[in-house]
PDB file of N, CA and C in Angstrom:
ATOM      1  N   UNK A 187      -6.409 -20.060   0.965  1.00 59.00           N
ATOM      2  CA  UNK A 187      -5.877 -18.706   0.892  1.00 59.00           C
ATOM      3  C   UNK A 187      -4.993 -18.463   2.112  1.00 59.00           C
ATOM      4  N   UNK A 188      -4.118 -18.049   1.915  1.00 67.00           N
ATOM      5  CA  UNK A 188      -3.030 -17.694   2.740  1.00 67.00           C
ATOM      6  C   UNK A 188      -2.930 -16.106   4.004  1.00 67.00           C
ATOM      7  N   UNK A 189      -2.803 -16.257   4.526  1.00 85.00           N
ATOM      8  CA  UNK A 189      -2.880 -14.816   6.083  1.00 85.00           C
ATOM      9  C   UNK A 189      -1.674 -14.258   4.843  1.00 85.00           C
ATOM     10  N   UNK A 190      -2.467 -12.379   5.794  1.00 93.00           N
ATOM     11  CA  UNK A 190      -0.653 -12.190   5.670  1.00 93.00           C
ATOM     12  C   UNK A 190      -1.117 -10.665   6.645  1.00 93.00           C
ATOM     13  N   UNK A 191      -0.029  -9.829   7.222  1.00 96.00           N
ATOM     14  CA  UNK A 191      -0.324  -8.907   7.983  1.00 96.00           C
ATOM     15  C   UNK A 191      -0.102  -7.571   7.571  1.00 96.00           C
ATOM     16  N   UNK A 192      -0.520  -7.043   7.470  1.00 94.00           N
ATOM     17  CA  UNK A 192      -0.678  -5.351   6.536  1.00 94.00           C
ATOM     18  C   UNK A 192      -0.637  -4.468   7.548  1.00 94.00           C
ATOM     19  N   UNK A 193       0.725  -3.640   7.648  1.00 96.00           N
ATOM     20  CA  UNK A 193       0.687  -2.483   8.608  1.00 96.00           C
ATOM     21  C   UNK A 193       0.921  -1.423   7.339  1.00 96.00           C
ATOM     22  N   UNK A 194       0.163  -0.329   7.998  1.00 94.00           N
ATOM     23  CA  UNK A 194       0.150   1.057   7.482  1.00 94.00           C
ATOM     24  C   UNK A 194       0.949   2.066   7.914  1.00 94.00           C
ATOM     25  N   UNK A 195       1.235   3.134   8.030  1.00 96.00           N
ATOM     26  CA  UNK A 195       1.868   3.582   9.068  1.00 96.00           C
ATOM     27  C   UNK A 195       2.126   5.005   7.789  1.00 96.00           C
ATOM     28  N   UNK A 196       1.956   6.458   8.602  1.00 93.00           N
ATOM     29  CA  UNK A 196       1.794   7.906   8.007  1.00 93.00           C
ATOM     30  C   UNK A 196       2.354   8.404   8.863  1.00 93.00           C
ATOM     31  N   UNK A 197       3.133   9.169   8.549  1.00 96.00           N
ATOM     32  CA  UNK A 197       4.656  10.314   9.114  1.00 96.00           C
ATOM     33  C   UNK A 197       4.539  11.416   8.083  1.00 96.00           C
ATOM     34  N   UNK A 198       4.694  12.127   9.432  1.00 95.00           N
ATOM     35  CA  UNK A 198       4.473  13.808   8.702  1.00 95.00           C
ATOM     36  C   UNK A 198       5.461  14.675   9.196  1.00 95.00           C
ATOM     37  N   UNK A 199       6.055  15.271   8.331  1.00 97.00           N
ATOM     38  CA  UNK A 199       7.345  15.998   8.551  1.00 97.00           C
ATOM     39  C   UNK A 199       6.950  17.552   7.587  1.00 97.00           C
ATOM     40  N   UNK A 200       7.466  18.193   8.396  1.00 97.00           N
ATOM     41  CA  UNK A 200       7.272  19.524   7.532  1.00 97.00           C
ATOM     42  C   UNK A 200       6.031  19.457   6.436  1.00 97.00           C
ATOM     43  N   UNK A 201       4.870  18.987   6.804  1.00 91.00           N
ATOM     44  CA  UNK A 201       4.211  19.458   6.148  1.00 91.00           C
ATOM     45  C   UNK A 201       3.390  18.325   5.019  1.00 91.00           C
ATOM     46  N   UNK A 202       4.361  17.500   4.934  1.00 91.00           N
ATOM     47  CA  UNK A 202       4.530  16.263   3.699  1.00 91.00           C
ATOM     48  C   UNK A 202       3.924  15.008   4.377  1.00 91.00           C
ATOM     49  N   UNK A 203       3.364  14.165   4.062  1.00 89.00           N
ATOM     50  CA  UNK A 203       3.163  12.705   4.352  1.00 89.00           C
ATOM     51  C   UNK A 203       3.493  11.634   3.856  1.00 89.00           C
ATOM     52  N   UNK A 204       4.349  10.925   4.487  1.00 92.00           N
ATOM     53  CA  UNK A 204       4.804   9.484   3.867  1.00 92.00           C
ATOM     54  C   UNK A 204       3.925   8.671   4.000  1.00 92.00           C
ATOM     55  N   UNK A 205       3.593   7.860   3.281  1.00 91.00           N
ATOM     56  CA  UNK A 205       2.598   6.964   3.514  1.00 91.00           C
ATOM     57  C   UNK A 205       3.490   5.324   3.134  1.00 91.00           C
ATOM     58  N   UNK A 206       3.823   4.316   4.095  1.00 94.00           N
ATOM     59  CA  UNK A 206       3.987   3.005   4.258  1.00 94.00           C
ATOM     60  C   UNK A 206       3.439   1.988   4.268  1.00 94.00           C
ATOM     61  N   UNK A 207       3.638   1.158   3.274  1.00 94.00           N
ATOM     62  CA  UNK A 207       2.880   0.266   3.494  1.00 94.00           C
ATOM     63  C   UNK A 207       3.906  -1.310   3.598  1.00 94.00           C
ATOM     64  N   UNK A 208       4.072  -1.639   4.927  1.00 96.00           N
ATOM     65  CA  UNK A 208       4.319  -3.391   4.813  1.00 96.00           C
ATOM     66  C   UNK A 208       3.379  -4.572   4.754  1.00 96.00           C
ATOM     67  N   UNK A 209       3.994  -5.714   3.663  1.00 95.00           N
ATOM     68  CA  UNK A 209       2.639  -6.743   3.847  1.00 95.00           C
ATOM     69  C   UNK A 209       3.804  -7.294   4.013  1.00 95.00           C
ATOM     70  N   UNK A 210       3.585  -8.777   5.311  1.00 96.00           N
ATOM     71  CA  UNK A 210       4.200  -9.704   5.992  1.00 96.00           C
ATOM     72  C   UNK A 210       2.822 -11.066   5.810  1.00 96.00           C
ATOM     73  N   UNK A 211       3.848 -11.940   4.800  1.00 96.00           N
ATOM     74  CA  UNK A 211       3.180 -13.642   3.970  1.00 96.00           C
ATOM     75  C   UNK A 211       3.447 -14.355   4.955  1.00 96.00           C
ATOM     76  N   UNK A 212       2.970 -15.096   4.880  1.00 94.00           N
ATOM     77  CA  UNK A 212       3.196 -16.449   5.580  1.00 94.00           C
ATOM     78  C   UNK A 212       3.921 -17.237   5.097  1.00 94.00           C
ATOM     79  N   UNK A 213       4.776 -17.151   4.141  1.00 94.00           N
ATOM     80  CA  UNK A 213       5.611 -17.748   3.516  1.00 94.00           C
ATOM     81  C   UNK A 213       5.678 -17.005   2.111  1.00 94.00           C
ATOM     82  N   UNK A 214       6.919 -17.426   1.541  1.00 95.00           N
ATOM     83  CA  UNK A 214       7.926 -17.000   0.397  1.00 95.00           C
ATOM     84  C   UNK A 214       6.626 -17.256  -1.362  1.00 95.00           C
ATOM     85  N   UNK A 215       5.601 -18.462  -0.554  1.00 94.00           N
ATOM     86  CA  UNK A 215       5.043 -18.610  -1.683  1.00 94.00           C
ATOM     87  C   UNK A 215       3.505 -17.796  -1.725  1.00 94.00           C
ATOM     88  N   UNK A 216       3.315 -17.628  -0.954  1.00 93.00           N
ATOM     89  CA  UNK A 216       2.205 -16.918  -0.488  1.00 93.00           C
ATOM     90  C   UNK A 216       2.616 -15.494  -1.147  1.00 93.00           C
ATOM     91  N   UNK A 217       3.682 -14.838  -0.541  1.00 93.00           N
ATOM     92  CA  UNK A 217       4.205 -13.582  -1.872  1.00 93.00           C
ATOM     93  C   UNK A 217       4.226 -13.873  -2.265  1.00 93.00           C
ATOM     94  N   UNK A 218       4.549 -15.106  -3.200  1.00 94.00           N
ATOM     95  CA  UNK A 218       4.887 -14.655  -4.458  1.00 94.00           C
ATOM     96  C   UNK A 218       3.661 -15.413  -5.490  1.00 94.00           C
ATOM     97  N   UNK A 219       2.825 -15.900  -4.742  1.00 93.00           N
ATOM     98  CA  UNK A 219       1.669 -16.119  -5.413  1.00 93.00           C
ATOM     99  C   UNK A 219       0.856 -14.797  -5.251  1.00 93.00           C
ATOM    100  N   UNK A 220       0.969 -13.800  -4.224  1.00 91.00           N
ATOM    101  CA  UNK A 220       0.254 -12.517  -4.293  1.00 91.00           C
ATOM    102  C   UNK A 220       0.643 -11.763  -5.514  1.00 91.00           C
ATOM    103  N   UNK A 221       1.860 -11.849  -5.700  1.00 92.00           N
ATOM    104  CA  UNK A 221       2.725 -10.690  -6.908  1.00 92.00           C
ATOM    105  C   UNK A 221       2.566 -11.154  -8.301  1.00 92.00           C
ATOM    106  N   UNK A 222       2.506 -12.772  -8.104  1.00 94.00           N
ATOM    107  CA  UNK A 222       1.783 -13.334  -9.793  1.00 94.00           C
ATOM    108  C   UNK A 222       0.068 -12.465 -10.235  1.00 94.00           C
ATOM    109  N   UNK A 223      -0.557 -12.540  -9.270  1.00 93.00           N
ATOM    110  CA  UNK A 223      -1.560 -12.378  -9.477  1.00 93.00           C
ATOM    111  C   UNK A 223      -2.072 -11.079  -9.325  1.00 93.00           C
ATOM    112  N   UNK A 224      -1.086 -10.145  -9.601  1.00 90.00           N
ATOM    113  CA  UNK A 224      -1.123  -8.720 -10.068  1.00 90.00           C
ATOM    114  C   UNK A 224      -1.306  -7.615  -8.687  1.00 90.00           C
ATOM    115  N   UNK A 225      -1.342  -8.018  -7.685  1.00 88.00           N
ATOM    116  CA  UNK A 225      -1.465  -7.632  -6.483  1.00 88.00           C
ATOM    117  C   UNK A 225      -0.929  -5.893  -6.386  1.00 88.00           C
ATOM    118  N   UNK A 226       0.804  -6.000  -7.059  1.00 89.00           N
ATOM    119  CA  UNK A 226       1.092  -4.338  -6.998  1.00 89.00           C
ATOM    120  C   UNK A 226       0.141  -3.677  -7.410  1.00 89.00           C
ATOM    121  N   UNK A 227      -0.016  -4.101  -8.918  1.00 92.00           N
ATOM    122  CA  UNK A 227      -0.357  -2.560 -10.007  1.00 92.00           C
ATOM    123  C   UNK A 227      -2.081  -2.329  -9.288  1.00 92.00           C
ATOM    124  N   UNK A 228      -2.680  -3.443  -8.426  1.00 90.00           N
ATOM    125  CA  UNK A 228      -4.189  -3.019  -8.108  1.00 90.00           C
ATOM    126  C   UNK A 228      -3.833  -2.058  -7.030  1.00 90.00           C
ATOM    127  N   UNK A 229      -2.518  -2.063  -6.322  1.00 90.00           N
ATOM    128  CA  UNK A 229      -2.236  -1.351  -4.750  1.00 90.00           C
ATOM    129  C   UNK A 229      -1.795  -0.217  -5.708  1.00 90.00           C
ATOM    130  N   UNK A 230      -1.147  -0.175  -6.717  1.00 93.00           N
ATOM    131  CA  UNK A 230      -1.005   1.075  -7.693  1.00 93.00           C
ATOM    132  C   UNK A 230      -2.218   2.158  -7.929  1.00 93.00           C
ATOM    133  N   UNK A 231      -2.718   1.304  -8.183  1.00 94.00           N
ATOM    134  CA  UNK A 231      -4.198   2.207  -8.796  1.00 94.00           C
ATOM    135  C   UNK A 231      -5.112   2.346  -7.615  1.00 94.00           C
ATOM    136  N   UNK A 232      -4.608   1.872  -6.257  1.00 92.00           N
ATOM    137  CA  UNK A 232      -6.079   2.499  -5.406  1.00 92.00           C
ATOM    138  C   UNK A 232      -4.885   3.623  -4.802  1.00 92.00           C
ATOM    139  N   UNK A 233      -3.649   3.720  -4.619  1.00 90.00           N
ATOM    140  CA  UNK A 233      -2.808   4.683  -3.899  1.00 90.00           C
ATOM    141  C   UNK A 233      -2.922   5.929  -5.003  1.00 90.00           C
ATOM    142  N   UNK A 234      -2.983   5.576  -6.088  1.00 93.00           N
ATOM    143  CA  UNK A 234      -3.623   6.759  -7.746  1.00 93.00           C
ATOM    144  C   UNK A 234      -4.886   7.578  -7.274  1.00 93.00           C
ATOM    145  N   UNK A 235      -5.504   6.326  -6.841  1.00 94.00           N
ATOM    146  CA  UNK A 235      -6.746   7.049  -6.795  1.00 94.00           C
ATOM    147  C   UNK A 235      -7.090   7.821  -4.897  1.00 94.00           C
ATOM    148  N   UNK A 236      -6.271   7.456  -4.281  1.00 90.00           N
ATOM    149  CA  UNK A 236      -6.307   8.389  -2.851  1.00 90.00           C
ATOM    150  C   UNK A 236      -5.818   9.725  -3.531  1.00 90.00           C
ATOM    151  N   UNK A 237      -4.363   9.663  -4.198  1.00 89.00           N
ATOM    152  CA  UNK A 237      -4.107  11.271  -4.432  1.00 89.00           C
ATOM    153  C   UNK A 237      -4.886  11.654  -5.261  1.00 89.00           C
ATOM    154  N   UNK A 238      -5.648  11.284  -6.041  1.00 92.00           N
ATOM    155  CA  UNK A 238      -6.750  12.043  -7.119  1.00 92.00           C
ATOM    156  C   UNK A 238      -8.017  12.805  -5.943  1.00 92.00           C
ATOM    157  N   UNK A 239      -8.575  11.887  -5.115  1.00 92.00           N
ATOM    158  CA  UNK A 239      -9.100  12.347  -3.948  1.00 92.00           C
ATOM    159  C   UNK A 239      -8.590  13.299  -3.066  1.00 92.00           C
ATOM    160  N   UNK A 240      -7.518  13.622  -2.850  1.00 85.00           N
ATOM    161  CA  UNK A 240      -6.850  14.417  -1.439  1.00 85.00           C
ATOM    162  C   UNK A 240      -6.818  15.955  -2.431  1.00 85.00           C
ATOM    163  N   UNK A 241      -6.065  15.301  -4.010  1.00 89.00           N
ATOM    164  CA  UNK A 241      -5.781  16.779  -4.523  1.00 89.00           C
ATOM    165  C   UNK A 241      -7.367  17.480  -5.145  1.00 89.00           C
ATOM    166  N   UNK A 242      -8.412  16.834  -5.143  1.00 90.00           N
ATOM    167  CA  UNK A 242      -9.830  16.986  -5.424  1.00 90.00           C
ATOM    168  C   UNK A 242     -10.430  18.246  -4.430  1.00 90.00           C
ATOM    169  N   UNK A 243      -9.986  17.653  -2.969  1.00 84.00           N
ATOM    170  CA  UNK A 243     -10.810  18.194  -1.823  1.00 84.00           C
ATOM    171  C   UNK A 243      -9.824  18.971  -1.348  1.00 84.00           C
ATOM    172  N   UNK A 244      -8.437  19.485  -1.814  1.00 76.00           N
ATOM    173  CA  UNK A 244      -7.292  20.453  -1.397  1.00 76.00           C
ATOM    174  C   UNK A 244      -7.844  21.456  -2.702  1.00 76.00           C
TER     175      UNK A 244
END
């Protein structure tokens, strides 16, 4: 299994929050063996499920 480095990073401007996310592979195949293996749509559905949480407890 391959490293790779995950920075986060939240900026707030008037009110709003951006939320960033970079992942840095260890190589070209390492992405792109992450992205075969469905990697977005699971980062899809847990970033789904933070705003289902935030707008829950707002």
């Amino acid at each position: 299994m391959s490293s790779a480095v995950i920075t986060i990073t939240f900026e707030e401007t008037s009110g709003v929050t951006t939320v960033a996310t970079r992942i840095e592979y260890a190589s070209k195949g390492a992405r792109d063996a992450a992205l075969a293996a469905g990697m977005t749509a699971s980062m899809e559905m847990g970033y789904c499920r933070i705003d289902d949480l935030l707008t829950e407890s707002s």
